[in-house]
Short mmCIF file of C-alpha atoms in Angstrom, two decimals:
data_model
loop_
_atom_site.label_atom_id
_atom_site.label_comp_id
_atom_site.label_asym_id
_atom_site.label_seq_id
_atom_site.Cartn_x
_atom_site.Cartn_y
_atom_site.Cartn_z
CA MET A 1 11.14 -8.59 203.28
CA THR A 2 12.36 -5.20 202.90
CA TYR A 3 15.68 -3.57 204.15
CA TYR A 4 16.00 0.12 205.39
CA ARG A 5 19.00 2.06 203.95
CA ALA A 6 19.78 4.80 206.23
CA PRO A 7 21.60 8.14 205.39
CA GLN A 8 25.34 8.32 205.34
CA ASN A 9 26.86 8.04 208.87
CA SER A 10 23.65 7.35 210.59
CA THR A 11 23.00 3.97 212.29
CA LEU A 12 20.10 1.48 212.21
CA TYR A 13 20.23 1.24 215.96
CA ALA A 14 21.73 4.43 217.59
CA THR A 15 22.34 4.22 221.33
CA ALA A 16 22.99 7.92 221.84
CA PRO A 17 22.66 11.25 219.92
CA ARG A 18 25.62 11.75 217.58
CA SER A 19 28.45 13.86 219.04
CA THR A 20 29.05 17.22 217.41
CA THR A 21 32.76 16.24 217.17
CA ASP A 22 31.67 13.71 214.53
CA GLN A 23 30.83 16.68 212.21
CA PRO A 24 33.20 18.90 210.34
CA ASP A 25 34.09 21.90 212.52
CA GLU A 26 33.68 24.37 209.68
CA LYS A 27 31.00 24.85 207.17
CA PHE A 28 31.92 25.43 203.49
CA ALA A 29 31.27 28.87 201.96
CA TYR A 30 31.01 27.52 198.53
CA PHE A 31 28.71 24.75 197.73
CA PRO A 32 30.45 21.99 195.44
CA ALA A 33 28.62 21.39 192.20
CA PHE A 34 29.05 21.17 188.61
CA VAL A 35 27.24 23.56 186.46
CA LYS A 36 25.82 22.52 183.00
CA VAL A 37 27.13 24.85 180.45
CA GLN A 38 26.41 22.98 177.16
CA GLY A 39 24.71 25.27 174.66
CA LYS A 40 24.67 28.09 177.39
CA LYS A 41 26.20 31.52 177.13
CA VAL A 42 29.31 32.17 179.09
CA VAL A 43 30.85 35.72 179.04
CA VAL A 44 34.55 36.51 179.54
CA LEU A 45 35.51 40.24 180.22
CA GLY A 46 39.02 41.21 179.20
CA GLY A 47 41.34 39.86 176.23
CA GLY A 48 44.73 39.52 177.90
CA GLU A 49 46.70 36.56 179.07
CA VAL A 50 44.61 36.23 182.19
CA ALA A 51 41.41 35.94 180.16
CA ALA A 52 43.17 33.54 177.65
CA GLY A 53 43.91 31.29 180.57
CA LYS A 54 40.28 31.08 181.58
CA LEU A 55 39.28 30.59 177.97
CA ARG A 56 41.59 27.65 177.50
CA LEU A 57 39.62 25.90 180.44
CA LEU A 58 36.18 26.88 179.13
CA LEU A 59 37.04 25.64 175.54
CA ARG A 60 37.18 22.10 177.17
CA SER A 61 33.49 22.57 177.69
CA HIS A 62 30.51 22.86 175.22
CA ALA A 63 29.66 26.41 176.36
CA ASP A 64 28.90 29.17 173.99
CA ILE A 65 31.66 31.57 174.73
CA THR A 66 31.60 35.41 174.17
CA VAL A 67 34.65 37.70 174.84
CA ILE A 68 34.02 41.26 175.60
CA ALA A 69 37.06 43.51 174.94
CA PRO A 70 38.05 46.20 172.75
CA GLU A 71 41.47 44.54 172.13
CA VAL A 72 42.74 41.02 172.64
CA CYS A 73 46.00 39.15 172.79
CA ASP A 74 47.15 36.81 170.07
CA ASP A 75 45.93 33.72 171.71
CA VAL A 76 42.39 35.02 172.17
CA ALA A 77 42.54 36.36 168.51
CA ASN A 78 43.31 33.00 167.21
CA MET A 79 40.45 31.53 169.20
CA HIS A 80 38.16 33.93 167.56
CA ASN A 81 39.63 33.40 164.16
CA THR A 82 39.20 29.64 164.34
CA GLY A 83 35.50 30.00 165.33
CA GLN A 84 35.90 28.78 168.84
CA ILE A 85 34.53 32.05 170.65
CA THR A 86 32.43 35.12 169.68
CA TRP A 87 34.15 38.53 170.27
CA GLU A 88 32.58 41.67 171.10
CA ARG A 89 34.96 44.31 170.06
CA ALA A 90 33.38 47.11 172.25
CA PRO A 91 33.57 48.50 175.69
CA PHE A 92 31.38 46.85 178.27
CA VAL A 93 27.70 47.78 178.50
CA ASP A 94 25.18 45.90 180.76
CA THR A 95 23.12 44.34 177.86
CA MET A 96 26.05 42.28 176.62
CA ILE A 97 25.61 39.79 179.46
CA ASN A 98 21.96 39.17 178.84
CA GLY A 99 21.19 35.51 178.62
CA ALA A 100 24.60 34.46 180.18
CA ILE A 101 24.52 31.85 182.91
CA MET A 102 27.87 33.00 184.20
CA VAL A 103 30.47 35.80 183.67
CA PHE A 104 34.23 35.80 184.25
CA ASP A 105 35.71 39.27 184.87
CA ALA A 106 39.53 39.11 183.74
CA THR A 107 40.07 42.82 183.36
CA ASP A 108 41.77 43.77 186.57
CA ASN A 109 39.73 46.97 186.51
CA PRO A 110 38.11 47.92 189.90
CA HIS A 111 35.91 50.44 188.16
CA LEU A 112 34.54 47.93 185.52
CA THR A 113 34.27 45.16 188.10
CA LYS A 114 31.96 47.35 190.19
CA ARG A 115 29.67 47.81 187.07
CA VAL A 116 29.62 44.23 186.16
CA GLU A 117 29.00 43.08 189.73
CA ALA A 118 25.92 45.41 189.67
CA ALA A 119 24.78 44.21 186.32
CA THR A 120 25.03 40.43 187.18
CA LYS A 121 23.29 40.87 190.52
CA ARG A 122 20.33 42.53 188.83
CA ARG A 123 20.16 39.52 186.38
CA ASN A 124 20.99 36.77 188.86
CA ILE A 125 24.04 35.77 186.89
CA LEU A 126 26.92 34.11 188.59
CA LEU A 127 30.13 36.01 188.64
CA ASN A 128 33.73 35.13 188.92
CA VAL A 129 36.21 37.98 189.35
CA VAL A 130 39.75 36.51 188.75
CA ASP A 131 41.89 36.79 191.98
CA LYS A 132 39.09 38.89 193.69
CA THR A 133 37.41 36.34 195.91
CA ALA A 134 35.34 38.88 197.89
CA HIS A 135 33.47 39.73 194.44
CA CYS A 136 33.06 36.04 193.34
CA ASP A 137 29.62 34.09 193.44
CA PHE A 138 31.74 31.18 192.44
CA ILE A 139 35.19 30.04 192.34
CA VAL A 140 37.15 27.67 190.03
CA PRO A 141 38.74 24.68 191.85
CA ALA A 142 42.11 23.03 190.85
CA ILE A 143 41.07 20.35 188.26
CA LEU A 144 42.43 17.00 187.43
CA ASP A 145 41.09 16.31 183.99
CA ARG A 146 40.40 12.84 182.95
CA ALA A 147 37.41 13.75 180.93
CA PRO A 148 34.74 12.76 181.24
CA ILE A 149 35.96 12.32 184.77
CA MET A 150 36.79 15.50 186.47
CA ILE A 151 38.41 15.47 190.02
CA THR A 152 38.38 18.90 191.53
CA ILE A 153 40.00 20.16 194.61
CA SER A 154 39.07 23.43 196.46
CA THR A 155 40.29 24.99 199.72
CA GLY A 156 37.38 27.53 199.63
CA ALA A 157 39.66 30.02 197.94
CA CYS A 158 41.84 30.44 201.25
CA ALA A 159 44.85 28.46 199.86
CA PRO A 160 44.74 28.02 195.96
CA ALA A 161 48.46 27.03 195.97
CA LEU A 162 47.79 23.98 198.38
CA ALA A 163 44.87 22.95 196.01
CA ARG A 164 47.38 22.99 192.98
CA MET A 165 49.84 20.92 194.78
CA LEU A 166 47.29 18.39 195.89
CA ARG A 167 46.20 18.08 192.23
CA GLN A 168 49.68 17.68 191.17
CA ARG A 169 50.12 14.82 193.61
CA LEU A 170 46.73 13.21 192.48
CA GLU A 171 48.21 13.29 188.81
CA THR A 172 50.52 10.47 189.77
CA VAL A 173 47.68 8.43 191.44
CA PHE A 174 45.02 8.42 188.73
CA PRO A 175 46.19 7.18 185.35
CA ALA A 176 45.22 9.04 182.10
CA THR A 177 43.49 5.66 180.97
CA LEU A 178 40.72 6.51 183.48
CA SER A 179 39.17 8.43 180.61
CA ASN A 180 38.96 5.44 178.55
CA ILE A 181 37.14 3.49 181.14
CA ALA A 182 34.77 6.18 181.81
CA LYS A 183 33.87 6.47 178.15
CA ILE A 184 33.14 2.86 177.82
CA ALA A 185 30.86 2.83 180.93
CA ARG A 186 29.10 6.06 179.38
CA ASP A 187 28.48 4.33 176.17
CA ALA A 188 27.26 1.14 177.67
CA ARG A 189 24.86 2.69 180.26
CA GLU A 190 21.71 2.13 178.21
CA THR A 191 22.78 -1.48 177.34
CA VAL A 192 23.31 -2.20 181.06
CA ALA A 193 20.02 -0.69 182.11
CA ALA A 194 18.13 -2.70 179.44
CA HIS A 195 19.67 -6.04 180.81
CA LEU A 196 19.43 -5.07 184.55
CA SER A 197 16.18 -3.54 185.30
CA ASP A 198 16.52 -2.97 189.01
CA SER A 199 19.04 -0.46 190.59
CA LEU A 200 20.57 -3.06 192.94
CA SER A 201 21.63 -5.31 190.14
CA ARG A 202 23.24 -2.44 188.16
CA GLN A 203 25.09 -1.17 191.20
CA ARG A 204 26.45 -4.78 191.69
CA PHE A 205 27.45 -4.86 188.06
CA TRP A 206 29.18 -1.58 187.90
CA THR A 207 31.15 -2.16 191.16
CA ARG A 208 32.56 -5.38 189.78
CA PHE A 209 33.27 -4.08 186.48
CA PHE A 210 35.17 -1.04 187.72
CA GLN A 211 37.01 -2.97 190.42
CA ASN A 212 38.50 -5.26 187.68
CA ALA A 213 39.09 -2.25 185.41
CA LEU A 214 40.89 -0.40 187.86
CA ARG A 215 43.36 -3.07 188.73
CA ALA A 216 46.93 -1.54 188.40
CA ASP A 217 47.98 -3.80 185.47
CA ASN A 218 44.62 -3.49 183.51
CA THR A 219 43.59 0.13 183.37
CA GLY A 220 45.11 0.58 179.83
CA ASN A 221 43.72 -2.41 178.36
CA VAL A 222 40.04 -2.31 178.99
CA THR A 223 37.88 -2.40 175.97
CA PRO A 224 34.04 -2.37 175.32
CA ASP A 225 34.35 -6.18 174.62
CA ASP A 226 35.58 -6.65 178.15
CA LEU A 227 32.38 -4.71 179.36
CA ALA A 228 30.19 -6.97 177.23
CA HIS A 229 31.84 -10.10 178.67
CA GLU A 230 31.32 -8.89 182.16
CA LEU A 231 27.68 -8.30 181.56
CA ARG A 232 27.19 -11.89 179.91
CA THR A 233 28.86 -13.37 182.93
CA PHE A 234 26.85 -11.29 185.40
CA VAL A 235 23.49 -12.14 184.08
CA PRO A 236 23.25 -15.94 183.12
CA GLN A 237 21.05 -16.66 180.13
CA GLY A 238 20.36 -13.06 179.86
CA SER A 239 17.77 -13.14 182.72
CA SER A 240 17.38 -9.59 184.07
CA ALA A 241 15.88 -11.09 187.21
CA THR A 242 19.11 -12.62 188.50
CA VAL A 243 20.61 -10.71 191.33
CA PRO A 244 23.98 -12.36 192.45
CA SER A 245 24.33 -12.95 196.24
CA GLY A 246 26.35 -10.19 197.96
CA GLN A 247 29.78 -10.59 199.60
CA SER A 248 30.60 -10.66 203.38
CA LEU A 249 34.04 -9.43 204.52
CA GLN A 250 35.55 -8.88 208.02
CA VAL A 251 38.34 -6.48 208.42
CA THR A 252 40.35 -5.36 211.46
CA ILE A 253 42.21 -2.10 211.14
CA ASN A 254 44.99 -0.45 213.19
CA ALA A 255 44.52 3.11 212.36
CA ASP A 256 42.70 6.17 213.79
CA ASN A 257 42.21 8.06 210.69
CA ALA A 258 41.22 7.44 207.03
CA TYR A 259 44.79 8.49 205.67
CA ASP A 260 46.50 5.66 207.48
CA ILE A 261 44.36 2.82 206.35
CA PRO A 262 45.39 0.46 203.50
CA HIS A 263 44.08 1.39 200.03
CA GLY A 264 42.44 -2.15 199.81
CA VAL A 265 40.50 -1.45 203.07
CA ALA A 266 39.32 1.89 201.97
CA GLY A 267 38.04 0.39 198.68
CA ASN A 268 36.08 -2.26 200.85
CA ILE A 269 34.50 0.40 202.92
CA GLU A 270 33.61 2.64 199.77
CA THR A 271 31.91 -0.53 198.13
CA ALA A 272 30.04 -1.79 201.10
CA ASP A 273 26.15 -1.39 201.42
CA ILE A 274 26.05 -2.51 205.03
CA ILE A 275 28.85 -1.71 207.43
CA PHE A 276 28.83 -3.27 210.95
CA HIS A 277 31.43 -1.61 212.95
CA ASP A 278 32.57 -1.47 216.56
CA LYS A 279 32.50 1.77 218.58
CA ASN A 280 36.28 2.33 218.42
CA VAL A 281 36.36 2.84 214.70
CA ALA A 282 37.12 6.62 213.91
CA PRO A 283 34.30 8.67 212.45
CA ASP A 284 36.42 9.94 209.47
CA ILE A 285 37.09 6.24 208.56
CA LEU A 286 33.37 5.49 208.35
CA ALA A 287 32.89 8.69 206.29
CA LEU A 288 34.48 6.89 203.41
CA ALA A 289 31.38 4.99 203.16
CA ARG A 290 28.92 5.86 200.35
CA ARG A 291 26.18 8.31 201.26
CA ASP A 292 23.52 5.67 200.80
CA ALA A 293 25.35 3.00 202.90
CA THR A 294 24.02 1.87 206.18
CA LEU A 295 26.23 1.93 209.20
CA ILE A 296 25.35 -0.18 212.17
CA SER A 297 27.19 0.04 215.39
CA MET A 298 27.85 -3.32 216.94
CA SER A 299 27.70 -3.94 220.81
CA THR A 300 28.28 -7.19 222.58
CA SER A 301 27.49 -6.04 226.06
CA THR A 302 24.65 -3.33 225.73
CA SER A 303 21.45 -4.03 224.30
CA GLN A 304 20.13 -1.76 221.42
CA PRO A 305 16.81 0.03 221.59
CA SER A 306 15.53 -2.48 219.10
CA GLY A 307 16.24 -5.15 221.64
CA ILE A 308 19.08 -6.57 219.56
CA THR A 309 22.42 -7.47 221.13
CA TYR A 310 25.06 -8.20 218.65
CA ASN A 311 26.57 -11.49 219.56
CA GLN A 312 27.99 -13.69 216.79
CA GLN A 313 24.82 -15.54 216.17
CA THR A 314 22.60 -12.51 215.80
CA LEU A 315 25.41 -10.92 213.57
CA GLY A 316 25.58 -13.98 211.41
CA ARG A 317 21.79 -14.08 210.85
CA GLN A 318 21.72 -10.34 209.82
CA ILE A 319 24.67 -10.76 207.50
CA GLN A 320 23.12 -13.73 205.74
CA PHE A 321 19.91 -11.81 205.37
CA PHE A 322 21.59 -8.74 203.84
CA THR A 323 23.90 -10.81 201.40
CA GLN A 324 20.90 -12.88 200.30
CA GLN A 325 19.46 -9.58 199.02
CA GLY A 326 22.58 -8.99 197.09
CA MET A 327 24.29 -6.43 199.34
CA ASN A 328 28.00 -6.36 200.23
CA VAL A 329 28.39 -6.48 203.94
CA LEU A 330 31.51 -5.32 205.78
CA GLN A 331 32.55 -6.17 209.40
CA LEU A 332 34.92 -3.36 210.49
CA TYR A 333 36.99 -3.69 213.74
CA ARG A 334 39.47 -1.59 215.38
CA ASN A 335 42.40 -3.62 216.69
#
């Protein structure tokens, strides 16, 4: 038997068209994405303190960085002297940005910005003009650095100070040891893939590993040996065909928005594959589910188009079916 996984926030048995109020009331002007810069040319125009600030961030990446400026401040000069950047000691000409994937203009020179904007558009190169959003093809969000984990916050350039304040709050929520956990997982990806050939088994394994690793008393003590032990436990006798049964959980909440639900409940929603929910659960709470999770609206009084009415017997059979396939199932009710 097979099972169908619907897109995020759609249901298997929808009884009516989705209300437009379930969707965000404003589309974002900037598409959230991470750009691969490893081994790619990135240009920074200007050599002052503003440019130095952008360079400090860029130096956390593996980009090939070129600074174009007749003169530079001491910090930028030191970056050049230590071989971290290339310095073009000349006024800007269009051909200097050839081959670049993005350009930062930190000159605060409107006449130069106009020339740079024209040059980047002709070459289809992304441009960021510092503190001049109207001229930007992309903006830089507030960043919480737990490399290789990067948590970014953007307000679409309308409230940068708010983004910085939110980042500062998150600094107290996500421990620095997240970096260690992510590196352990990165180094073990091929090993886990070799032991667990199907995506469902890998998903189950990584969910269990991270749940254990992120316990409040454990984040600083996780080692590669812990991951190896989890893998041995997860796959008895090394059999890659073994898929553990999924779990079933029932939760009743007393909240109308995601902000007010307990952290543990939010975690259950985020890790569930199948969510059976009653109609009173708020849309932004359901939005905590993964994009590939299936959300199923339950009804005990109205028959679904499929002919299914969700009494306890029917619900129990479906939950058993999904958990036998190794899926985590959550029943979510509003008190």
